[in-house]
PDB file of C-alpha atoms (C1' of nucleotides) in Angstrom:
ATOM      1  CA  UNK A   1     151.307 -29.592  70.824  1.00  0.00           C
ATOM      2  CA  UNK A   2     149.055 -27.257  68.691  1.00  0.00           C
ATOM      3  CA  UNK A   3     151.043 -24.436  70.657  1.00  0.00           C
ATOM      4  CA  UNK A   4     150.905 -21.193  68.691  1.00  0.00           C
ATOM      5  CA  UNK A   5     153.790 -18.797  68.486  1.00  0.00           C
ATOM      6  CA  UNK A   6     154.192 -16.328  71.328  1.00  0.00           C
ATOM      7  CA  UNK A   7     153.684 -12.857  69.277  1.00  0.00           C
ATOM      8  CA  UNK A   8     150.742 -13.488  68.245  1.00  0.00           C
ATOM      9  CA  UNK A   9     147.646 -14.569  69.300  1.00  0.00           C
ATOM     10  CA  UNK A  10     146.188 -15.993  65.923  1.00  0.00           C
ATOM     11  CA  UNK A  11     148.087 -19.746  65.001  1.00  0.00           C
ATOM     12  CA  UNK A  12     149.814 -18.487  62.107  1.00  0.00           C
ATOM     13  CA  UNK A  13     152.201 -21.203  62.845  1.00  0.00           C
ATOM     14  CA  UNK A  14     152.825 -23.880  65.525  1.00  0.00           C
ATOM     15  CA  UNK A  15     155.829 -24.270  67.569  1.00  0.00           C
ATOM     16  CA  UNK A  16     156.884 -27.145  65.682  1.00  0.00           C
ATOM     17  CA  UNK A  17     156.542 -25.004  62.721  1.00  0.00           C
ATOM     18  CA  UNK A  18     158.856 -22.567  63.840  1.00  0.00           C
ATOM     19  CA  UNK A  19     161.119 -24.879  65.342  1.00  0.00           C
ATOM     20  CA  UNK A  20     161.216 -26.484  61.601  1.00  0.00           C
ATOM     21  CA  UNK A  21     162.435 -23.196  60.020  1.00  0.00           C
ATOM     22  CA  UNK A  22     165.253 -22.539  62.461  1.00  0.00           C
ATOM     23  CA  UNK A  23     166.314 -25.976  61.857  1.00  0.00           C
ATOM     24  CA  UNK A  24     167.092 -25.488  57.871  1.00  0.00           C
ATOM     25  CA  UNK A  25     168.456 -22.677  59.002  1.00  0.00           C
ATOM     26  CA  UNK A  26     172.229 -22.249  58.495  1.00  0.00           C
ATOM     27  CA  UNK A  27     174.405 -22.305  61.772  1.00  0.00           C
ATOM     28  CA  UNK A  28     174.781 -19.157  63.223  1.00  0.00           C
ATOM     29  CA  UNK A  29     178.787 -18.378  62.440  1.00  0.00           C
ATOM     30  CA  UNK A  30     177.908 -18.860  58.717  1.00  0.00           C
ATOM     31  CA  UNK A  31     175.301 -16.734  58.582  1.00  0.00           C
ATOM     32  CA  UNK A  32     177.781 -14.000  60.594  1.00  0.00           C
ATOM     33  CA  UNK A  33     180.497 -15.117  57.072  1.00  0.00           C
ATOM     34  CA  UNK A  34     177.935 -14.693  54.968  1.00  0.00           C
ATOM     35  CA  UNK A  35     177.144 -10.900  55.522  1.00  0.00           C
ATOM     36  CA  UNK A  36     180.434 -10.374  56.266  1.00  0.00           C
ATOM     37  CA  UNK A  37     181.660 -11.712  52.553  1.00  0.00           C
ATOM     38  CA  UNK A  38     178.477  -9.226  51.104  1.00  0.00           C
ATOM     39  CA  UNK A  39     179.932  -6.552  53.052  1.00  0.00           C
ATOM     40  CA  UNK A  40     183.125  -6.575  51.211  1.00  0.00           C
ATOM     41  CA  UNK A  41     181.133  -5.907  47.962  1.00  0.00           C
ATOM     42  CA  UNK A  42     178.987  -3.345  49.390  1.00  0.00           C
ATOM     43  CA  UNK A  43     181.252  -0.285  49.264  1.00  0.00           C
ATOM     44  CA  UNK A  44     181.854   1.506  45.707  1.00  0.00           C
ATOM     45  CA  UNK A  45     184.883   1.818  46.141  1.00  0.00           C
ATOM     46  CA  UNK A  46     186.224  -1.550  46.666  1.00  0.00           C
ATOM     47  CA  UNK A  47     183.738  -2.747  43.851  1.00  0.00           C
ATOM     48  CA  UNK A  48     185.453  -0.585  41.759  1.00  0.00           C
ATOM     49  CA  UNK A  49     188.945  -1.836  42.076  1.00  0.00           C
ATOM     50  CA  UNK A  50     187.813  -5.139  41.702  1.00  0.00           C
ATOM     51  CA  UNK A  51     186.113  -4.129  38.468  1.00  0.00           C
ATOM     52  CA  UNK A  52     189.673  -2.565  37.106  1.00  0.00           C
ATOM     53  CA  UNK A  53     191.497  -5.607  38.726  1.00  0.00           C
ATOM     54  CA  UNK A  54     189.326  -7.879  36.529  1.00  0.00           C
ATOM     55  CA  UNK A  55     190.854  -6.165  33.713  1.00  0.00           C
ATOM     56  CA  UNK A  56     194.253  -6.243  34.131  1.00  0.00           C
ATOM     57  CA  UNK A  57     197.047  -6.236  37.141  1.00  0.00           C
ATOM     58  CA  UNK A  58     197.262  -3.274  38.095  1.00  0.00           C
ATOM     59  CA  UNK A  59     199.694  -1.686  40.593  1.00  0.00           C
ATOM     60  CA  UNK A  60     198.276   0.279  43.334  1.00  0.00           C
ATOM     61  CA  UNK A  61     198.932   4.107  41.947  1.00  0.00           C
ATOM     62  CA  UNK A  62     197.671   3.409  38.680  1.00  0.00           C
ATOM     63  CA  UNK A  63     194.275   2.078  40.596  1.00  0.00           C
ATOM     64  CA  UNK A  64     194.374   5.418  42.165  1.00  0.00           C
ATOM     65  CA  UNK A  65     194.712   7.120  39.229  1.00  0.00           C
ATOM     66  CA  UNK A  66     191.914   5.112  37.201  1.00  0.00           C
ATOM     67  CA  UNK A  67     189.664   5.957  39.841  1.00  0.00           C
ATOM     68  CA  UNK A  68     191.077   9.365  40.765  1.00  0.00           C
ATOM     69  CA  UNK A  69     191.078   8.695  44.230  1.00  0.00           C
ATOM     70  CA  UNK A  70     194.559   8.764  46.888  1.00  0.00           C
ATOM     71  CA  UNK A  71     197.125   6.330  46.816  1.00  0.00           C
ATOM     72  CA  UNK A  72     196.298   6.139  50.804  1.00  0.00           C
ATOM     73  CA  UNK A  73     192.364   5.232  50.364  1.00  0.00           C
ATOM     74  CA  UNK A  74     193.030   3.168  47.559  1.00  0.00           C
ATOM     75  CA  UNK A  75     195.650   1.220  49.974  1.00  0.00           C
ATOM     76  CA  UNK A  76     192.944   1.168  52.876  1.00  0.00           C
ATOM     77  CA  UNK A  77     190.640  -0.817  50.637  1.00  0.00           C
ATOM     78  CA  UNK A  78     193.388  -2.925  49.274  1.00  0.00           C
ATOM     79  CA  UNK A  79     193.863  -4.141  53.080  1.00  0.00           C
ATOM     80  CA  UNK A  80     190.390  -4.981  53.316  1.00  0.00           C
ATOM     81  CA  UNK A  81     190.089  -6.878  49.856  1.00  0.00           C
ATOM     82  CA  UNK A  82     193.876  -8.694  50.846  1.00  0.00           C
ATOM     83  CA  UNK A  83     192.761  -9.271  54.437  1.00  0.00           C
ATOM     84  CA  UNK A  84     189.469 -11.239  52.675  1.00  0.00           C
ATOM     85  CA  UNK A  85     191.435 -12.750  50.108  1.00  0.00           C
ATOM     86  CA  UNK A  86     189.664 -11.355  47.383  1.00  0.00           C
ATOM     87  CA  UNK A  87     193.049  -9.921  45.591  1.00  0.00           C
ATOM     88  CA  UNK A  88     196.377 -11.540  45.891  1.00  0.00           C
ATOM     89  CA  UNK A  89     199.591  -9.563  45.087  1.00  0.00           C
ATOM     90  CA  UNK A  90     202.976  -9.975  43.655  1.00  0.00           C
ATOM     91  CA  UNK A  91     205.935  -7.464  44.583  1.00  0.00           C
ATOM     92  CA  UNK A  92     208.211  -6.258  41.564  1.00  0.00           C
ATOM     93  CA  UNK A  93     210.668  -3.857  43.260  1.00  0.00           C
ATOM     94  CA  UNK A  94     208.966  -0.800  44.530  1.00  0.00           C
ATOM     95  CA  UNK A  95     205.396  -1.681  42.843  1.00  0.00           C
ATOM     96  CA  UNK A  96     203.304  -4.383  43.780  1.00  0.00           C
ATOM     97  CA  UNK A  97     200.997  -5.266  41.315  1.00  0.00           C
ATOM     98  CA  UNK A  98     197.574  -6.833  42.254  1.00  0.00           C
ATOM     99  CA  UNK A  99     195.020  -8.998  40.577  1.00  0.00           C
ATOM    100  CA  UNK A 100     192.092 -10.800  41.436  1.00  0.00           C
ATOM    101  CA  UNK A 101     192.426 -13.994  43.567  1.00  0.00           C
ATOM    102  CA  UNK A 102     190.251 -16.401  41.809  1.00  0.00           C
ATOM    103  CA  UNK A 103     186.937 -16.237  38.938  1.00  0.00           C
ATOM    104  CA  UNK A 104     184.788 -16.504  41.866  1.00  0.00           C
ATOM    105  CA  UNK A 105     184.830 -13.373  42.718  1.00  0.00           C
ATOM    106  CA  UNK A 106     184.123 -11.747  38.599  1.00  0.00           C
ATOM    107  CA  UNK A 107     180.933 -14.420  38.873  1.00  0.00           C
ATOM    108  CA  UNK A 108     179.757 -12.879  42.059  1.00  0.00           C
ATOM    109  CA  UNK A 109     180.153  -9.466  40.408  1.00  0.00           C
ATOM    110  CA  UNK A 110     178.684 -10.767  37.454  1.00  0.00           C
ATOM    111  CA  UNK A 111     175.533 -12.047  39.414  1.00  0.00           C
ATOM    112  CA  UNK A 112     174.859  -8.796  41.088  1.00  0.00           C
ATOM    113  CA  UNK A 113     175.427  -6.736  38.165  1.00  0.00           C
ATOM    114  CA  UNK A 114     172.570  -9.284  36.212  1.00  0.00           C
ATOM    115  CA  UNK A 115     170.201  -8.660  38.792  1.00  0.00           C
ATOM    116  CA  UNK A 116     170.387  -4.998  39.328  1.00  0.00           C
ATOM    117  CA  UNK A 117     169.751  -4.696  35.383  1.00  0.00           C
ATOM    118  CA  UNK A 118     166.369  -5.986  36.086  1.00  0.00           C
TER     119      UNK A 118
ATOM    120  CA  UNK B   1     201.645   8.864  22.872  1.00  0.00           C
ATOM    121  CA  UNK B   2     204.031   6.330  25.092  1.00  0.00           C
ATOM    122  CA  UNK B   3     202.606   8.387  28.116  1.00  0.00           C
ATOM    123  CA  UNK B   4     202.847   6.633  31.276  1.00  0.00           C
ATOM    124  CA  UNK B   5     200.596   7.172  34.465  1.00  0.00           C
ATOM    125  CA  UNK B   6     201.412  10.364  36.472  1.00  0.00           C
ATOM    126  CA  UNK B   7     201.680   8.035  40.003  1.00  0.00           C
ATOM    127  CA  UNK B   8     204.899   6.094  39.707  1.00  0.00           C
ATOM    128  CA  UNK B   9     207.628   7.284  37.171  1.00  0.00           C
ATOM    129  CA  UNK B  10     207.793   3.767  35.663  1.00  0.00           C
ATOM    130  CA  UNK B  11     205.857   2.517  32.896  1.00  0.00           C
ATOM    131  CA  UNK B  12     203.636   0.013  34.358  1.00  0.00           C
ATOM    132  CA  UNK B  13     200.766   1.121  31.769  1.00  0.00           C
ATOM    133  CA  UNK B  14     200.693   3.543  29.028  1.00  0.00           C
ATOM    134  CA  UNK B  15     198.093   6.179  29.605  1.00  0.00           C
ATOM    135  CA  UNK B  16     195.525   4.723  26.883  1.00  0.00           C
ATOM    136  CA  UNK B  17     195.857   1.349  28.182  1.00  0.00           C
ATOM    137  CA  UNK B  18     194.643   3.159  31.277  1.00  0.00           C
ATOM    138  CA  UNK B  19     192.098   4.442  29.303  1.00  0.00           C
ATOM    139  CA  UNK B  20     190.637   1.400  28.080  1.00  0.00           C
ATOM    140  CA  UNK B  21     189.893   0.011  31.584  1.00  0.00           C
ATOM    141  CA  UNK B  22     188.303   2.817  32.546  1.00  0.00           C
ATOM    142  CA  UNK B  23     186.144   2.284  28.929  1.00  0.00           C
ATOM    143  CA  UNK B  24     185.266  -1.188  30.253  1.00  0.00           C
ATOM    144  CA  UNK B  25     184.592  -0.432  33.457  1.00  0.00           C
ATOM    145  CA  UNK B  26     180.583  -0.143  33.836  1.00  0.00           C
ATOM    146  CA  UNK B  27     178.884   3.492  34.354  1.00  0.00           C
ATOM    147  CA  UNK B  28     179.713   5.434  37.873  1.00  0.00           C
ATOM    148  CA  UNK B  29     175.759   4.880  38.548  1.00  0.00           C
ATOM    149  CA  UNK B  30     176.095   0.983  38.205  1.00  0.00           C
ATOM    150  CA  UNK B  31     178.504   1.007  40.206  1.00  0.00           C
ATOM    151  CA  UNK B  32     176.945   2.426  42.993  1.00  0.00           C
ATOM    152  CA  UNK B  33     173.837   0.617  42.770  1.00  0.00           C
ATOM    153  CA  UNK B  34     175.992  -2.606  42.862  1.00  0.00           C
ATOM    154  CA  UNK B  35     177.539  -1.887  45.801  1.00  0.00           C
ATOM    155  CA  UNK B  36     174.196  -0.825  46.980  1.00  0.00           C
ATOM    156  CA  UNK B  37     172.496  -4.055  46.562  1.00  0.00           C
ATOM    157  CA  UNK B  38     175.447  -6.041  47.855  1.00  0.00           C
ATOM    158  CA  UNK B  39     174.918  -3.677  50.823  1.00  0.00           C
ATOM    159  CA  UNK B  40     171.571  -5.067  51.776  1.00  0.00           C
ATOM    160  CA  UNK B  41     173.027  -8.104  52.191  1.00  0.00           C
ATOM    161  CA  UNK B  42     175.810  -7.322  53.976  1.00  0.00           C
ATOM    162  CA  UNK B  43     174.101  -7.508  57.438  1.00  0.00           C
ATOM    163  CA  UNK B  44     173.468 -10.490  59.192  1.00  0.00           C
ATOM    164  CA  UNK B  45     169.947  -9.838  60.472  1.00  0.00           C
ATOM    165  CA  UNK B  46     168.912  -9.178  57.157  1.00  0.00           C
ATOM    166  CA  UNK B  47     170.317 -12.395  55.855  1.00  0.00           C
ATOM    167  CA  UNK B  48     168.492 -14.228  58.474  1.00  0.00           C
ATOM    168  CA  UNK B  49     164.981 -12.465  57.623  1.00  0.00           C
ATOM    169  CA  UNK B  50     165.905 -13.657  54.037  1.00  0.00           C
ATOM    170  CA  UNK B  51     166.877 -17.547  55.346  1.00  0.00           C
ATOM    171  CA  UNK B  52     163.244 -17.621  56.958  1.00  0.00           C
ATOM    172  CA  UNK B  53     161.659 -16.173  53.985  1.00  0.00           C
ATOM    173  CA  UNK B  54     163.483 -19.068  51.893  1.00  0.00           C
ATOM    174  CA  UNK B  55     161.802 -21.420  53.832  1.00  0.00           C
ATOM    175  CA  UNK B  56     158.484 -20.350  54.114  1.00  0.00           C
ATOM    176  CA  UNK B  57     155.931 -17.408  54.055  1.00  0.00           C
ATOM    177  CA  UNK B  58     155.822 -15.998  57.259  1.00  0.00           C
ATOM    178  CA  UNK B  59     154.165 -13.128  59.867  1.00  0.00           C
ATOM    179  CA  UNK B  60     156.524 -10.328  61.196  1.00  0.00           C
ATOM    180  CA  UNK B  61     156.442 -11.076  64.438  1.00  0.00           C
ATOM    181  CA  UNK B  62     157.283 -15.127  64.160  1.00  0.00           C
ATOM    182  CA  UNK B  63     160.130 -13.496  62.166  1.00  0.00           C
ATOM    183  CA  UNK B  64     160.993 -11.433  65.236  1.00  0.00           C
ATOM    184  CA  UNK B  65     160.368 -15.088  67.481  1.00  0.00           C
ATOM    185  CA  UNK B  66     162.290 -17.210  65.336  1.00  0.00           C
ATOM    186  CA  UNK B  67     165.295 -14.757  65.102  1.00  0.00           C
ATOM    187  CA  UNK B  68     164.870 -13.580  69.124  1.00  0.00           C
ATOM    188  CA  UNK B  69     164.678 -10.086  68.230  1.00  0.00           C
ATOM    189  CA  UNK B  70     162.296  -7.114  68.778  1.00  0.00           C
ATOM    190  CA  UNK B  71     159.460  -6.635  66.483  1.00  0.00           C
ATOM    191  CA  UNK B  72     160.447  -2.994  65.958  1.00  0.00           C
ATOM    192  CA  UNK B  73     164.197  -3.882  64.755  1.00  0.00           C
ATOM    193  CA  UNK B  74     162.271  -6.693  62.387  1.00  0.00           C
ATOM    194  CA  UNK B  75     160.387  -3.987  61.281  1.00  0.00           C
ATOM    195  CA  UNK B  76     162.455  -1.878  60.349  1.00  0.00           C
ATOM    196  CA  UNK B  77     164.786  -4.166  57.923  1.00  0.00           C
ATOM    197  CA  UNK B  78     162.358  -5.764  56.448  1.00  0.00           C
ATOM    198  CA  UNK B  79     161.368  -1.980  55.449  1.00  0.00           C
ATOM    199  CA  UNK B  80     164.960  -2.228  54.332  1.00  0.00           C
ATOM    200  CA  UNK B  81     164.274  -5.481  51.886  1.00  0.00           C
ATOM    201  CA  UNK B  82     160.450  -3.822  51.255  1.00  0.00           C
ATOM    202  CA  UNK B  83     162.091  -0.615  49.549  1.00  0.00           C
ATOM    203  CA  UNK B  84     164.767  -2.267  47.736  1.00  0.00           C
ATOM    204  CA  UNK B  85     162.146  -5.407  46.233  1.00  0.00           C
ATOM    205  CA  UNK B  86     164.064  -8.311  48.105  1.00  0.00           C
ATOM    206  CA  UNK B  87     160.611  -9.522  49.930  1.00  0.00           C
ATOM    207  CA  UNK B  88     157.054  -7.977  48.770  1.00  0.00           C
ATOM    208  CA  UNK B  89     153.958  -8.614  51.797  1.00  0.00           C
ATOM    209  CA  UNK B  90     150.324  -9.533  51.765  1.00  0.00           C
ATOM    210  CA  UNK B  91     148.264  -8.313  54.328  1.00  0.00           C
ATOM    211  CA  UNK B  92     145.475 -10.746  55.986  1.00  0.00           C
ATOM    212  CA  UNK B  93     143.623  -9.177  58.729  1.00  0.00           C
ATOM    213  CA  UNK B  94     146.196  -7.696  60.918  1.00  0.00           C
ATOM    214  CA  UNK B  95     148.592  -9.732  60.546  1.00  0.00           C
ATOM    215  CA  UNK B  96     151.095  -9.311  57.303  1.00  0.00           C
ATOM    216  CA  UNK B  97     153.120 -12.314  55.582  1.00  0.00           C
ATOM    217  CA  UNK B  98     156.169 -11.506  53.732  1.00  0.00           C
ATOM    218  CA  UNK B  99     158.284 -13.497  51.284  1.00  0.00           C
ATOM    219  CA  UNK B 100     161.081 -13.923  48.860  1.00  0.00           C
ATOM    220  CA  UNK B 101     160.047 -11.402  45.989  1.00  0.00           C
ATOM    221  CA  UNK B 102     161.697 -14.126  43.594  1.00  0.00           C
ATOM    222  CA  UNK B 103     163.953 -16.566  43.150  1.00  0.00           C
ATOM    223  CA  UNK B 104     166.699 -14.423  42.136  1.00  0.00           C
ATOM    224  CA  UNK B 105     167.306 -14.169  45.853  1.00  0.00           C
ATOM    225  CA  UNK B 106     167.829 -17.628  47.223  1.00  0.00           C
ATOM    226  CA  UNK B 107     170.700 -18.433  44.169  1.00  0.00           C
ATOM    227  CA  UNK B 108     172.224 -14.921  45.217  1.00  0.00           C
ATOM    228  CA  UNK B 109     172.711 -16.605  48.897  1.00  0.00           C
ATOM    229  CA  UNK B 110     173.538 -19.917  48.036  1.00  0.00           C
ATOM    230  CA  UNK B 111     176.488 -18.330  45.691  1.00  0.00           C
ATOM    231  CA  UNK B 112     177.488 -16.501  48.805  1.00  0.00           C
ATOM    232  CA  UNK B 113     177.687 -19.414  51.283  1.00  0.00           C
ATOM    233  CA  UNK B 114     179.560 -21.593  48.243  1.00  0.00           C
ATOM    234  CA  UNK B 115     182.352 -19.010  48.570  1.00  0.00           C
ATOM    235  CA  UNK B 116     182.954 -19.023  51.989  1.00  0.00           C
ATOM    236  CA  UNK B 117     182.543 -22.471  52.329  1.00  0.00           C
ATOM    237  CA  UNK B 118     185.805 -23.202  50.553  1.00  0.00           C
TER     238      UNK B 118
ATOM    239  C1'  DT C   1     132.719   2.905  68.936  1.00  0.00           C
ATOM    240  C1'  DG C   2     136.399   1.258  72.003  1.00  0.00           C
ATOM    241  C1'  DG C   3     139.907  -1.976  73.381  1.00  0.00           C
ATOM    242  C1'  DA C   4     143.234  -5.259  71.875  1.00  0.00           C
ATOM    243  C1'  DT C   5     146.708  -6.582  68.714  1.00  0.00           C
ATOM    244  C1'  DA C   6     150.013  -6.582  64.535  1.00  0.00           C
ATOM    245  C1'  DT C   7     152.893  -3.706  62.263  1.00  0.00           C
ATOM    246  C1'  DA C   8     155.218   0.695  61.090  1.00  0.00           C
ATOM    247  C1'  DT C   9     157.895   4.623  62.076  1.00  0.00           C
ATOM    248  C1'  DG C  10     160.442   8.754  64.063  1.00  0.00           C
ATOM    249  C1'  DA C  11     164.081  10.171  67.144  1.00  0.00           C
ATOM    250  C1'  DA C  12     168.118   9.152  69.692  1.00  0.00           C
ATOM    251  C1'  DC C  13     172.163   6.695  70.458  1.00  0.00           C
ATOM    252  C1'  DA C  14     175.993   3.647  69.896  1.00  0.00           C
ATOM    253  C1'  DA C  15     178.848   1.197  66.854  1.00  0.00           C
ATOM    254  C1'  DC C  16     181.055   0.925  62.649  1.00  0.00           C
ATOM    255  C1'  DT C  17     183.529   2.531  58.508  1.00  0.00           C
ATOM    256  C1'  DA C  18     185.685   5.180  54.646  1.00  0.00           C
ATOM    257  C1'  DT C  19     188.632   8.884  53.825  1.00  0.00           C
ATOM    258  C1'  DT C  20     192.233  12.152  54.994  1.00  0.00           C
ATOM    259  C1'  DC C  21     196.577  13.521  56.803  1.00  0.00           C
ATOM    260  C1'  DA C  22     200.880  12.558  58.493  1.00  0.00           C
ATOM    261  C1'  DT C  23     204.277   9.353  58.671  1.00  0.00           C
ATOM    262  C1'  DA C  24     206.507   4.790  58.455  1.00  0.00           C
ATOM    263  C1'  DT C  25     208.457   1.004  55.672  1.00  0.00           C
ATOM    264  C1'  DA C  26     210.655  -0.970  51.678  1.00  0.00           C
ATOM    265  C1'  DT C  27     213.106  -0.836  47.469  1.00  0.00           C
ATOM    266  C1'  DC C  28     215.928   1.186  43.919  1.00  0.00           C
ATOM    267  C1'  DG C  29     219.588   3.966  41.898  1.00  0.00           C
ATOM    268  C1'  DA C  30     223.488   6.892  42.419  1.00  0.00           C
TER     269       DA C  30
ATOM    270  C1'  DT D   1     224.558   5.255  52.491  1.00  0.00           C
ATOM    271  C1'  DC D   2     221.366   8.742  50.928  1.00  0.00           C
ATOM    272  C1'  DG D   3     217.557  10.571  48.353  1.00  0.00           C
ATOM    273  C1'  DA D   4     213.611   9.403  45.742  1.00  0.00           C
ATOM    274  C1'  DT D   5     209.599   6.717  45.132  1.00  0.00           C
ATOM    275  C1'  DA D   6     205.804   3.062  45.866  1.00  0.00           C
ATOM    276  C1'  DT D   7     203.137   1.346  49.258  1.00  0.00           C
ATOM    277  C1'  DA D   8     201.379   0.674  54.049  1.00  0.00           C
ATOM    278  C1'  DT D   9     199.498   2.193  58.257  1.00  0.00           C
ATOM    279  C1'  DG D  10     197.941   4.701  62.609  1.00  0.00           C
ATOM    280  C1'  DA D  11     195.044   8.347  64.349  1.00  0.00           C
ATOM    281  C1'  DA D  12     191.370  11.446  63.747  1.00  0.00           C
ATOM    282  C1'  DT D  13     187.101  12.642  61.765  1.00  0.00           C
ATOM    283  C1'  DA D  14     182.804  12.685  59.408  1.00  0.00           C
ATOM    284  C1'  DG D  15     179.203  10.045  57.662  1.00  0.00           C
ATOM    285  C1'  DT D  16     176.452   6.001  57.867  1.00  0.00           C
ATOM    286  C1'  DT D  17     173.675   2.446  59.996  1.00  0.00           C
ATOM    287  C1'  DG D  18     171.331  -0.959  63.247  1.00  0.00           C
ATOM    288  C1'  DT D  19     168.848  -1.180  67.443  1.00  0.00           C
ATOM    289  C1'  DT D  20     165.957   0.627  71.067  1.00  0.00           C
ATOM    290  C1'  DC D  21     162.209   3.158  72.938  1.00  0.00           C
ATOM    291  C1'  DA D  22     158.096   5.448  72.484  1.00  0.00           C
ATOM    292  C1'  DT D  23     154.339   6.024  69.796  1.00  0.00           C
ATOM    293  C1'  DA D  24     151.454   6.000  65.618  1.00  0.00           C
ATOM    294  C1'  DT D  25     148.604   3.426  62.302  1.00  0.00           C
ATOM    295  C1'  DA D  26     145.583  -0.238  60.872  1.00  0.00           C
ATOM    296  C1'  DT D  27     142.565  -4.003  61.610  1.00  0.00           C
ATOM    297  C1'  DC D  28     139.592  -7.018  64.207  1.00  0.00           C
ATOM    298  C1'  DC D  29     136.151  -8.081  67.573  1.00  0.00           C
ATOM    299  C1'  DA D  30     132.783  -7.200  71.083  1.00  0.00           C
TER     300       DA D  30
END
DNA sequence: TGGATATATGAACAACTATTCATATATCGA
DNA sequence: TCGATATATGAATAGTTGTTCATATATCCA
């Protein structure tokens, strides 16, 4: 016992210490989820359609056209935010209309939005 | 008036109702710095720096021990957190300690992991 | 001052990702 | 069934990013 970390020389911690930390730690996998679920928010565009989907539901042209982007990149996202189940979808002849999947997801924007305004 | 969206011939939304999303949607520059923060947290070996940092103050390189990784790659995303105010440092001798720059952080994560834990 | 150590950093590279373009699928109306 | 339209998707590309390697900086101690 009393056995320092191996970087460095000085006992800035013990083993146990160290050992401790990695403990409380969550399990690997959920740590792997948890960036993984921040990724999704960490493009501008996706943010953005789930900033117009908390608005209304909104088919996927008229996304396009709020945000002036292509119908294509706007359905490349959509795939993403579906595929994540952060938008679900209903089909109404040729349109399908999307909204957001739960609240969860306006409180997480929310949150973020809160503490860049800091 | 009674203008629909150029996309799709049918009138899913009147041009001003298109309007008034875009009204309520927050500033281009917001936007971006949202997705920007998310961003940060969108990679797993920063999420683990910010675990450790949850749990106690500690040296670079037992952050590099605890997380089996190089110093250098440490290093450099904890530069990442440095520049955008997620940890802040204190230097003692050689040796530097980060932490959590404030609590803001930790309920940030735990939202995260109570989403994908459903 | 010089050697050892803790951390930082620049360059290079590999992996990933968002958009574009072309095209496929699905639905509707005639 | 055929043409038109809304959406989806595969391939290609350009831009971004995380890690490694080598090295620089900063501090301590002798």
């Amino acid at each position: 016992m009393d056995k320092t970390s191996q970087c460095c020389g000085l006992a800035h911690m013990q083993e146990d210490e160290l050992h401790a930390i990695n403990e409380k730690m969550p399990p690997e996998e959920q740590l792997y989820d948890l960036s993984d679920f921040f990724k999704i928010f960490g493009d501008s565009t996706r943010v953005k359609i789930l900033f117009v989907l908390s608005e209304a539901e909104v088919c996927v042209c008229d996304i396009a056209t709020i945000l002036d982007m292509t119908q294509s990149a706007i359905s490349h996202q959509l795939r993403v935010l579906k595929a994540n189940k952060l938008v679900k979808f209903r089909r109404d002849g040729k349109t399908i209309f999307y909204s957001l999947a739960d609240s969860h997801i306006q409180t997480i924007l929310k949150q973020g939005l809160e503490h860049i305004e800091e």
